[in-house]
Coordinates of C-alpha atoms and ligand atoms in Angstrom, one line a residue:
X1 CA 0.0 0.0 0.0
X2 CA 1.2 3.5 -0.7
X3 CA -0.4 6.9 -1.3
X4 CA -1.8 5.7 -4.6
X5 CA -3.9 3.0 -2.9
X6 CA -3.8 -0.7 -2.1
X7 CA -2.2 -3.1 -4.6
X8 CA -2.6 -6.8 -4.3
X9 CA 0.1 -9.3 -5.3
X10 CA -1.4 -10.2 -8.6
X11 CA -1.4 -6.5 -9.6
X12 CA 2.1 -6.1 -8.4
X13 CA 3.2 -9.1 -10.4
X14 CA 1.4 -7.8 -13.5
X15 CA 3.2 -4.5 -13.2
X16 CA 6.6 -6.2 -12.6
X17 CA 6.0 -8.2 -15.9
X18 CA 5.1 -4.9 -17.6
X19 CA 8.5 -3.6 -16.4
X20 CA 10.3 -6.7 -17.5
X21 CA 9.0 -6.2 -21.0
X22 CA 9.8 -2.5 -21.0
X23 CA 13.3 -3.3 -20.0
X24 CA 13.8 -5.3 -23.2
X25 CA 17.0 -3.2 -24.0
X26 CA 18.7 -4.9 -21.0
X27 CA 20.5 -8.3 -21.2
X28 CA 20.6 -10.7 -18.2
X29 CA 23.4 -9.5 -15.9
X30 CA 23.1 -5.8 -16.9
X31 CA 22.8 -3.3 -14.2
X32 CA 19.5 -1.3 -14.2
X33 CA 19.4 1.8 -12.1
X34 CA 16.2 3.3 -10.9
X35 CA 15.3 6.5 -9.2
X36 CA 11.8 5.9 -7.8
X37 CA 10.4 7.0 -4.4
X38 CA 9.5 4.3 -1.9
X39 CA 6.1 2.8 -2.9
X40 CA 4.4 0.4 -5.2
X41 CA 6.1 1.6 -8.4
X42 CA 9.5 1.2 -6.9
X43 CA 8.7 -2.4 -5.9
X44 CA 7.3 -3.2 -9.4
X45 CA 10.5 -1.8 -11.1
X46 CA 12.7 -3.8 -8.7
X47 CA 10.9 -7.1 -9.5
X48 CA 10.7 -6.2 -13.2
X49 CA 14.5 -5.9 -13.2
X50 CA 14.9 -9.3 -11.5
X51 CA 12.4 -10.8 -14.0
X52 CA 14.6 -9.6 -16.8
X53 CA 17.6 -11.1 -15.1
X54 CA 19.2 -7.7 -14.4
X55 CA 21.0 -6.4 -11.3
X56 CA 18.9 -3.8 -9.5
X57 CA 20.8 -0.6 -8.6
X58 CA 18.5 1.5 -6.4
X59 CA 19.3 5.3 -6.6
X60 CA 18.5 7.5 -3.6
X61 CA 15.8 10.0 -4.1
X62 CA 17.5 12.4 -1.6
X63 CA 20.8 12.5 -3.6
X64 CA 21.9 15.4 -5.8
X65 CA 23.0 14.8 -9.3
X66 CA 26.7 14.4 -8.7
X67 CA 26.1 11.5 -6.3
X68 CA 23.8 9.9 -8.8
X69 CA 26.3 10.3 -11.6
X70 CA 29.0 8.7 -9.4
X71 CA 26.8 5.6 -9.2
X72 CA 26.1 5.6 -12.9
X73 CA 29.8 5.9 -13.7
X74 CA 30.7 3.1 -11.3
X75 CA 27.8 0.6 -12.0
X76 CA 27.5 1.5 -15.8
X77 CA 23.8 0.5 -16.1
X78 CA 22.4 -0.2 -19.5
X79 CA 19.0 1.2 -18.6
X80 CA 17.9 3.9 -16.1
X81 CA 14.3 4.3 -14.9
X82 CA 13.2 7.4 -13.2
X83 CA 10.1 9.0 -11.8
X84 CA 9.3 12.1 -13.9
X85 CA 8.0 13.9 -10.8
X86 CA 11.5 14.0 -9.1
X87 CA 13.5 17.2 -9.6
X88 CA 16.7 15.2 -10.5
X89 CA 15.0 13.4 -13.4
X90 CA 15.5 15.9 -16.3
X91 CA 19.2 16.1 -15.3
X92 CA 19.4 12.4 -15.0
X93 CA 18.0 12.0 -18.5
X94 CA 20.7 14.2 -19.8
X95 CA 23.4 12.4 -17.8
X96 CA 22.0 9.1 -19.1
X97 CA 22.2 10.2 -22.8
X98 CA 25.9 11.2 -22.2
X99 CA 26.5 7.6 -20.9
X100 CA 24.8 5.8 -23.8
X101 CA 22.3 4.1 -21.6
X102 CA 18.5 3.8 -22.3
X103 CA 16.3 6.1 -20.2
X104 CA 12.7 5.2 -19.2
X105 CA 10.3 7.1 -17.1
X106 CA 7.4 5.9 -15.0
X107 CA 3.9 6.4 -16.4
X108 CA 1.6 8.6 -14.3
X109 CA 0.1 6.7 -11.4
X110 CA -2.3 4.2 -12.8
X111 CA -5.1 4.5 -10.3
X112 CA -6.0 5.4 -6.7
X113 CA -8.8 3.0 -5.9
X114 CA -8.6 0.4 -3.1
X115 CA -8.7 -3.3 -3.7
X116 CA -8.4 -6.2 -1.3
X117 CA -5.1 -8.0 -1.0
X118 CA -4.6 -11.5 -2.4
X119 CA -1.8 -14.0 -2.0
X120 CA 1.7 -13.1 -3.2
X121 CA 3.8 -14.1 -6.2
X122 CA 6.0 -16.3 -4.0
X123 CA 6.8 -19.9 -5.0
X124 CA 5.4 -21.1 -1.7
X125 CA 2.0 -19.6 -2.5
X126 CA -0.2 -20.5 -5.4
X127 CA -0.8 -17.4 -7.4
X128 CA -1.6 -17.7 -11.0
X129 CA 0.4 -15.3 -13.2
X130 CA -1.9 -12.6 -14.7
X131 CA -0.9 -13.5 -18.3
X132 CA -0.4 -17.2 -18.9
X133 CA 3.0 -17.9 -20.2
X134 CA 4.5 -14.7 -19.1
X135 CA 5.5 -15.6 -15.6
X136 CA 9.1 -14.7 -14.8
X137 CA 11.7 -17.5 -14.7
X138 CA 13.0 -17.9 -11.1
X139 CA 16.6 -16.6 -10.9
X140 CA 19.5 -18.9 -10.0
X141 CA 21.0 -18.6 -6.5
X142 CA 24.4 -17.4 -7.9
X143 CA 22.8 -14.8 -10.1
X144 CA 23.6 -11.3 -8.9
X145 CA 20.5 -9.4 -7.7
X146 CA 21.3 -6.1 -6.0
X147 CA 24.0 -3.5 -6.1
X148 CA 23.9 -1.3 -3.0
X149 CA 26.3 1.6 -2.7
X150 CA 27.9 1.8 0.8
X151 CA 30.6 4.0 2.2
X152 CA 33.7 2.5 3.8
X153 CA 37.2 3.4 4.6
X154 CA 37.9 4.3 1.0
X155 CA 37.0 7.8 -0.1
X156 CA 34.1 7.0 -2.4
X157 CA 31.2 4.5 -1.9
X158 CA 31.6 1.0 -3.2
X159 CA 28.8 -1.1 -4.8
X160 CA 28.2 -4.2 -2.7
X161 CA 26.9 -7.0 -5.0
X162 CA 24.4 -9.3 -3.4
X163 CA 23.2 -12.5 -5.2
X164 CA 19.7 -13.9 -5.2
X165 CA 21.1 -16.7 -3.0
X166 CA 22.4 -14.1 -0.5
X167 CA 19.1 -12.4 -0.4
X168 CA 17.2 -15.7 0.0
X169 CA 19.5 -16.6 3.0
X170 CA 19.0 -13.2 4.5
X171 CA 15.2 -13.2 4.1
X172 CA 14.5 -16.7 5.2
X173 CA 16.6 -16.3 8.3
X174 CA 14.8 -13.1 9.3
X175 CA 11.3 -14.1 8.5
X176 CA 11.7 -17.2 10.6
X177 CA 13.6 -15.5 13.5
X178 CA 11.2 -12.7 13.7
X179 CA 8.0 -14.7 13.1
X180 CA 6.7 -13.1 10.0
X181 CA 3.3 -14.3 8.6
X182 CA 0.9 -13.3 5.9
X183 CA -1.2 -11.5 8.5
X184 CA 1.5 -9.0 9.3
X185 CA 1.4 -5.4 8.2
X186 CA 4.6 -3.4 8.4
X187 CA 4.7 0.4 8.5
X188 CA 7.6 1.1 6.1
X189 CA 9.2 4.6 6.4
X190 CA 12.8 3.7 5.5
X191 CA 14.7 4.7 2.4
X192 CA 15.0 2.0 -0.3
X193 CA 18.7 2.4 -1.2
X194 CA 19.9 0.5 1.8
X195 CA 19.3 -3.0 3.1
X196 CA 17.4 -2.0 6.2
X197 CA 14.6 -0.7 4.0
X198 CA 15.1 -3.1 1.0
X199 CA 15.6 -6.4 2.8
X200 CA 14.5 -6.3 6.4
X201 CA 11.3 -4.3 5.9
X202 CA 10.2 -4.7 2.3
X203 CA 11.5 -8.1 1.1
X204 CA 10.6 -9.9 4.4
X205 CA 7.1 -8.6 4.1
X206 CA 6.7 -9.6 0.5
X207 CA 8.3 -13.0 1.1
X208 CA 5.7 -13.7 3.8
X209 CA 2.7 -12.5 1.8
X210 CA 2.2 -9.7 4.4
X211 CA 1.1 -6.2 3.7
X212 CA 3.7 -3.5 3.3
X213 CA 2.4 0.0 4.0
X214 CA 4.7 2.9 2.9
X215 CA 4.3 5.9 5.1
X216 CA 5.7 9.4 4.9
X217 CA 7.8 9.1 8.1
X218 CA 7.0 12.3 10.0
X219 CA 6.7 11.5 13.7
X220 CA 3.1 12.4 14.2
X221 CA 1.9 10.4 11.1
X222 CA 4.0 7.5 12.2
X223 CA 2.5 7.6 15.6
X224 CA -1.0 7.8 14.2
X225 CA -0.4 4.7 12.0
X226 CA 1.2 2.8 14.8
X227 CA -1.8 3.6 17.0
X228 CA -4.3 2.6 14.3
X229 CA -4.7 -1.0 15.3
X230 CA -3.8 -2.1 11.8
X231 CA 0.0 -2.3 12.0
X232 CA 1.7 -5.3 13.4
X233 CA 5.4 -4.7 12.7
X234 CA 7.6 -1.6 12.7
X235 CA 11.3 -1.2 12.3
X236 CA 13.6 1.8 12.2
X237 CA 16.8 3.4 13.2
X238 CA 17.5 4.8 16.7
X239 CA 17.2 8.4 15.4
X240 CA 13.6 7.8 14.5
X241 CA 12.8 6.2 17.9
X242 CA 14.4 9.3 19.5
X243 CA 12.2 11.6 17.4
X244 CA 9.1 9.5 18.2
X245 CA 9.8 9.7 21.9
X246 CA 10.2 13.5 21.6
X247 CA 6.9 13.8 19.7
X248 CA 5.1 11.8 22.3
X249 CA 6.5 13.9 25.1
X250 CA 5.3 17.1 23.3
X251 CA 1.8 15.7 22.6
X252 CA -1.3 16.5 24.7
X253 CA -2.2 13.8 27.3
X254 CA -5.1 12.4 25.3
X255 CA -3.0 12.0 22.2
X256 CA -0.3 10.3 24.3
X257 CA -2.8 7.8 25.7
X258 CA -4.1 7.0 22.3
X259 CA -0.7 6.5 20.8
X260 CA 0.6 4.4 23.7
X261 CA -2.5 2.2 23.8
X262 CA -2.5 1.6 20.0
X263 CA 1.3 1.0 19.7
X264 CA 1.2 -1.5 22.5
X265 CA -0.8 -3.8 20.2
X266 CA 2.0 -4.3 17.6
X267 CA 3.6 -7.7 17.8
X268 CA 7.2 -6.5 17.0
X269 CA 9.3 -3.3 17.0
X270 CA 12.9 -3.5 15.8
X271 CA 15.8 -1.1 16.0
X272 CA 19.0 -1.3 14.1
X273 CA 21.6 0.3 11.7
X274 CA 23.2 2.1 14.7
X275 CA 23.5 1.7 18.4
X276 CA 20.3 2.1 20.3
X277 CA 20.9 4.3 23.3
X278 CA 19.7 2.5 26.5
X279 CA 17.7 5.5 27.7
X280 CA 15.7 5.4 24.5
X281 CA 15.1 1.7 24.8
X282 CA 13.9 2.3 28.4
X283 CA 11.7 5.3 27.5
X284 CA 10.2 3.4 24.6
X285 CA 9.3 0.5 27.0
X286 CA 7.6 3.0 29.4
X287 CA 5.7 4.6 26.6
X288 CA 4.6 1.6 24.6
X289 CA 5.3 -1.5 26.7
X290 CA 7.6 -2.8 24.0
X291 CA 11.2 -3.8 24.6
X292 CA 12.7 -2.9 21.2
X293 CA 14.4 -5.8 19.5
X294 CA 17.9 -4.6 18.7
X295 CA 19.8 -6.4 15.9
X296 CA 23.1 -5.8 14.1
X297 CA 23.8 -5.9 10.4
X298 CA 25.7 -4.4 7.5
X299 CA 25.1 -3.9 3.8
X300 CA 27.7 -6.6 3.0
X301 CA 26.4 -9.3 5.3
X302 CA 22.7 -8.6 5.9
X303 CA 21.6 -9.2 9.5
X304 CA 24.1 -11.2 11.5
X305 CA 23.2 -10.8 15.2
X306 CA 19.8 -10.3 16.8
X307 CA 18.1 -10.3 20.1
X308 CA 15.4 -12.9 20.2
X309 CA 11.7 -12.6 19.3
X310 CA 11.0 -14.6 22.4
X311 CA 13.4 -14.6 25.3
X312 CA 15.6 -12.0 26.8
X313 CA 16.2 -8.8 24.8
X314 CA 19.2 -7.4 26.6
X315 CA 19.8 -3.7 26.7
X316 CA 23.1 -2.7 25.2
X317 CA 23.5 -6.0 23.4
X318 CA 22.6 -7.1 19.9
X319 CA 22.1 -10.7 20.7
X320 CA 23.6 -14.0 19.4
X321 CA 24.2 -14.9 15.8
X322 CA 21.0 -15.5 13.7
X323 CA 20.4 -19.1 12.5
X324 CA 22.7 -19.9 9.6
X325 CA 25.2 -17.1 10.5
X326 CA 28.6 -17.6 12.1
X327 CA 30.1 -14.7 14.0
X328 CA 33.3 -14.4 16.0
X329 CA 35.6 -12.0 17.7
X330 CA 39.3 -11.9 16.6
X331 CA 42.4 -10.1 17.4
X332 CA 44.6 -8.1 15.1
X333 CA 46.0 -11.3 13.5
X334 CA 42.6 -12.8 12.9
X335 CA 42.9 -15.3 15.9
X336 CA 39.7 -15.8 17.9
X337 CA 39.9 -14.2 21.3
X338 CA 38.9 -15.6 24.6
X339 CA 35.2 -15.3 25.6
X340 CA 34.5 -11.7 26.9
X341 CA 37.6 -10.1 25.3
X342 CA 37.3 -7.3 22.8
X343 CA 38.2 -7.6 19.1
X344 CA 37.0 -7.3 15.6
X345 CA 33.7 -8.9 14.6
X346 CA 34.0 -11.3 11.7
X347 CA 31.0 -13.0 10.0
X348 CA 30.6 -16.0 7.7
X349 CA 27.6 -17.6 6.0
X350 CA 25.5 -17.8 2.9
X351 CA 24.0 -14.3 3.4
X352 CA 27.4 -12.6 3.0
X353 CA 27.7 -10.6 -0.2
X354 CA 29.8 -11.7 -3.2
X355 CA 32.0 -8.8 -4.0
X356 CA 32.5 -5.0 -4.3
X357 CA 31.5 -4.2 -7.8
X358 CA 34.6 -3.8 -10.0
X359 CA 37.0 -3.8 -7.0
X360 CA 38.7 -7.2 -6.7
X361 CA 41.4 -5.8 -4.4
X362 CA 39.0 -4.4 -2.0
X363 CA 36.9 -7.5 -2.0
X364 CA 39.9 -9.6 -1.2
X365 CA 41.0 -7.2 1.6
X366 CA 37.5 -7.4 3.2
X367 CA 37.8 -11.2 3.8
X368 CA 40.3 -13.1 5.9
X369 CA 40.3 -16.9 5.7
X370 CA 36.7 -16.8 4.3
X371 CA 35.4 -14.6 7.1
X372 CA 34.1 -11.1 6.3
X373 CA 35.9 -8.4 8.4
X374 CA 33.2 -6.0 9.6
X375 CA 35.5 -3.3 10.9
X376 CA 33.3 -3.2 14.1
X377 CA 34.7 -3.9 17.5
X378 CA 32.8 -6.1 19.9
X379 CA 32.8 -8.7 22.6
X380 CA 30.7 -11.7 23.6
X381 CA 28.9 -11.8 26.9
X382 CA 26.7 -14.2 28.8
X383 CA 24.6 -16.5 26.7
X384 CA 26.6 -15.7 23.6
X385 CA 25.1 -12.2 23.3
X386 CA 27.3 -9.8 21.3
X387 CA 28.0 -6.3 22.4
X388 CA 29.1 -3.7 19.8
X389 CA 31.9 -1.5 21.1
X390 CA 32.5 0.9 18.2
X391 CA 34.3 0.9 14.9
X392 CA 38.0 0.4 14.2
X393 CA 38.2 3.4 11.9
X394 CA 37.5 6.9 13.2
X395 CA 36.8 7.9 9.6
X396 CA 33.5 5.9 9.4
X397 CA 30.6 7.8 10.9
X398 CA 27.1 6.6 11.5
X399 CA 24.6 9.5 11.4
X400 CA 20.9 8.8 11.6
X401 CA 21.6 5.2 10.5
X402 CA 23.5 6.3 7.4
X403 CA 27.2 5.3 7.1
X404 CA 29.4 8.2 5.9
X405 CA 33.1 8.2 5.1
X406 CA 34.7 11.3 6.6
X407 CA 37.4 10.9 3.9
X408 CA 34.9 11.3 1.2
X409 CA 33.4 14.4 2.7
X410 CA 36.9 15.9 3.2
X411 CA 37.8 15.1 -0.4
X412 CA 34.7 16.9 -1.6
X413 CA 35.2 20.0 0.4
X414 CA 38.9 20.2 -0.5
X415 CA 37.6 21.1 -4.0
X416 CA 36.0 24.2 -2.7
X417 CA 38.2 27.2 -3.7
X418 CA 37.9 28.8 -0.3
X419 CA 39.0 25.7 1.6
X420 CA 42.7 25.2 2.0
X421 CA 42.3 22.1 4.2
X422 CA 39.5 20.4 6.1
X423 CA 39.0 17.5 8.6
X424 CA 35.7 15.8 9.3
X425 CA 34.6 13.8 12.3
X426 CA 31.5 12.3 13.9
X427 CA 30.8 13.5 17.4
X428 CA 28.3 11.8 19.8
X429 CA 24.8 13.3 19.4
X430 CA 21.6 12.5 21.2
X431 CA 19.4 12.6 18.1
X432 CA 21.7 11.5 15.3
X433 CA 23.9 9.0 17.2
X434 CA 26.8 10.8 15.7
X435 CA 26.7 14.2 14.0
X436 CA 29.1 15.2 11.3
X437 CA 31.2 18.2 12.1
X438 CA 34.2 19.8 10.4
X439 CA 37.2 22.1 11.1
X440 CA 38.6 23.9 8.0
X441 CA 41.4 26.2 7.1
X442 CA 40.3 29.0 4.9
X443 CA 42.4 29.9 1.8
X444 CA 44.0 33.4 2.0
X445 CA 41.3 36.0 1.8
X446 CA 38.4 33.6 2.3
X447 CA 38.2 33.8 6.1
X448 CA 34.8 35.5 6.0
X449 CA 33.0 32.6 4.2
X450 CA 29.9 31.6 6.2
X451 CA 29.3 28.0 7.2
X452 CA 25.9 28.2 5.6
X453 CA 27.6 28.8 2.2
X454 CA 29.8 25.8 2.7
X455 CA 26.7 23.7 3.6
X456 CA 24.8 24.8 0.5
X457 CA 27.8 24.1 -1.6
X458 CA 28.1 20.6 -0.1
X459 CA 24.4 19.8 -0.5
X460 CA 24.7 20.5 -4.2
X461 CA 27.3 17.7 -4.4
X462 CA 26.8 15.3 -1.6
X463 CA 23.9 13.3 -0.1
X464 CA 22.3 15.5 2.5
X465 CA 23.5 13.3 5.4
X466 CA 27.1 13.7 4.3
X467 CA 27.2 17.4 4.7
X468 CA 28.6 18.5 8.1
X469 CA 26.2 20.3 10.4
X470 CA 28.9 22.5 11.9
X471 CA 32.0 24.1 10.3
X472 CA 34.6 25.8 12.5
X473 CA 37.6 27.7 11.1
X474 CA 41.0 26.9 12.5
X475 CA 44.4 28.4 11.5
X476 CA 45.7 24.9 11.0
X477 CA 44.7 21.3 11.5
X478 CA 46.2 19.4 14.4
X479 CA 48.9 17.1 13.0
X480 CA 51.3 14.6 14.6
X481 CA 55.0 14.5 14.0
X482 CA 54.5 12.5 10.7
X483 CA 52.2 15.3 9.4
X484 CA 49.0 13.1 9.8
X485 CA 45.9 14.9 10.9
X486 CA 45.0 13.8 14.4
X487 CA 41.3 13.0 14.1
X488 CA 40.8 12.3 17.8
X489 CA 42.1 15.8 18.6
X490 CA 39.7 17.2 15.9
X491 CA 36.8 15.4 17.5
X492 CA 37.8 16.7 20.9
X493 CA 37.8 20.3 19.5
X494 CA 34.3 19.8 18.0
X495 CA 32.5 17.9 20.8
X496 CA 31.2 21.1 22.4
Ligands
LIG1 C1 18.8 13.7 6.9 N1 19.6 14.7 7.3 C2 20.6 14.2 7.9 C3 20.4 12.8 7.9 N2 19.3 12.5 7.3 N3 21.7 14.7 8.5 C4 22.5 13.9 9.1 N4 22.4 12.6 9.2 C5 21.4 12.0 8.6 N5 21.2 10.7 8.6 C6 19.4 16.1 7.1 C7 18.5 16.6 6.1 O1 19.1 16.7 4.9 C8 18.0 17.9 6.6 O2 19.0 18.9 6.3 C9 18.0 17.7 8.1 O3 18.9 16.6 8.3 C10 16.7 17.5 8.7 O4 16.0 16.6 7.8 P1 14.9 15.8 8.3 O5 13.7 15.9 7.4 O6 14.6 16.2 9.7 O7 15.6 14.4 8.3 P2 14.9 13.2 7.7 O8 15.0 13.4 6.2 O9 13.7 13.0 8.4 O10 15.9 12.1 8.0 C11 16.1 11.5 9.2 C12 16.0 10.0 9.1 C13 17.0 9.6 7.9 C14 16.5 9.4 10.4 C15 14.6 9.5 8.8 O11 18.3 10.0 8.2 C16 16.9 8.1 7.6 O12 16.0 7.7 6.9 N6 17.8 7.3 8.1 C17 17.8 5.9 7.9 C18 19.0 5.5 7.1 C19 19.0 4.0 6.8 O13 18.1 3.4 6.3 N7 20.1 3.3 7.1 C20 20.3 1.9 7.0 C21 21.6 1.6 6.3 S1 21.8 -0.2 6.1 P3 18.6 20.5 6.4 O14 20.0 21.1 6.1 O15 17.7 20.6 5.2 O16 18.1 20.8 7.7 C22 22.5 -0.6 7.6 C23 22.6 -2.0 7.9 C24 21.8 -2.2 9.1 O17 22.9 0.3 8.3 O18 22.2 -2.8 10.1 O19 20.6 -1.9 9.0
LIG2 P1 26.0 0.0 6.6 O1 27.4 -0.1 6.2 O2 25.3 1.3 6.3 O3 25.2 -1.2 6.2 O4 26.1 0.0 8.2 C1 26.5 -1.1 8.9 C2 27.1 -0.6 10.2 O5 26.1 -0.1 11.0 C3 27.7 -1.7 11.0 O6 29.0 -2.0 10.5 C4 27.7 -1.1 12.4 O7 28.8 -0.2 12.5 C5 26.4 -0.3 12.4 N1 25.3 -1.0 13.1 C6 24.3 -1.7 12.5 N2 23.5 -2.1 13.5 C7 24.0 -1.7 14.7 C8 23.7 -1.8 16.1 N3 22.5 -2.5 16.4 N4 24.5 -1.3 17.0 C9 25.6 -0.7 16.7 N5 26.0 -0.5 15.4 C10 25.2 -1.0 14.4

């Protein structure tokens, strides 16, 4: 369901087949990029790509053109699909032409009436295809399915290539562990260019034959839907739960009561993509009666660790490995550490991605002895519950659940003529988890440049969440004897 109405599975399948046929210019294995807001059309295009045998490359609707062009240059799609209502679309059309790819736009929304839902196009369910003989051939497990761009310790994002087999492993594990059924209805307010929104929320719902309701995401409308009595599952990032707590605290008593009573009826509420502050977990429990189920995952591995659906959900811990997932803590040489000791989290299993697109060296470096190196530090406590203790690299920042490479942001701002040098860090923040901040050295004569101008310049080039919130001028960056910028010192300068 989205703002255009309810769509049953047969209609969705019919629309996916329509897209498969419109994508005739693409060969199996081609990348097909699509810039479509979360909703029914997005889902239909994604399945149409898979029915054509293509690799789905979701583009982020919040990204300015240079970010989109970066993905196009890296993924080299043969077809690009865009919603004509989006402001980037005309520019994307021009950019597509220059890259010799085919460009398709969505037709205007087909209808806005409401129809009852029927069973899904999943092999376990018996849905007849709408046009006999046109049903998609199921993909092979090793076929690549999805290319998701994710930031890392390198300056620019890398495309993580996930196969249909990886996706199936991720989805079957989660739907079983979290008890999904066809009677579920998820309120989906997450972006669809990252796995939290694509796999955990959307794909698990569709796999189960459940209802997926796309909502706008503003705190009051989210509360109203959670309290409606219709929603059974909700999942989001800690920033959203923090905002929902604030909205509840600012609401009149009658509204609070209605929201609390209604939300108590959901069967499952999940938090992930960043550390859930314990005070938010506790406040949420007071407000709704729910202990949020916190889990841990990553674009490259899907979900690896999860507190249980039934059993103890331990505050500050992300639970034991999910069924089918192996996880361990190792020291600097890759040797497993003793129980309780800190080290890097490594993960292995059929859900782990295949490769970074076009980057064999970086793919090889991401694995050690067949284990994926997450770059996160953790330890294992009582009952095999993992605790996340931070990241190995100070240059990776998690803000609002989005991963940002400080190096990428620095590189972008170094191109500004007024910026002689710049250092970017994430500082702890009650709403964003971490907030991006920067110190910069102005070029001679540019000392008067306002931070607002730098932000506007950054927003024209970078995803909105990559633009630092605060810029402070300094005469020079703190460096060690080797000339390397001391990021910890920068963070210390920017904490207040
Ligand atoms: C938006 N802004 C951000 C931001 N998101 N700034 C810093 N960090 C972010 N994450 C900017 C906007 O551009 C805007 O700038 C200002 O903040 C306020 O905008 P908003 O409308 O209040 O923010 P909003 O658009 O509502 O975004 C907040 C949010 C969003 C929390 C809903 O960040 C979000 O959807 N996060 C989820 C990301 C996600 O799905 N991650 C999963 C990755 S997969 P200005 O200048 O206009 O004020 C993964 C694996 C796993 O991590 O384990 O799940
Ligand atoms: P991404 O690369 O965007 O997929 O983000 C994955 C990263 O998010 C992980 O490597 C962790 O650093 C972080 N993360 C995800 N879930 C949690 C969690 N529950 N607690 C702490 N960090 C998390």
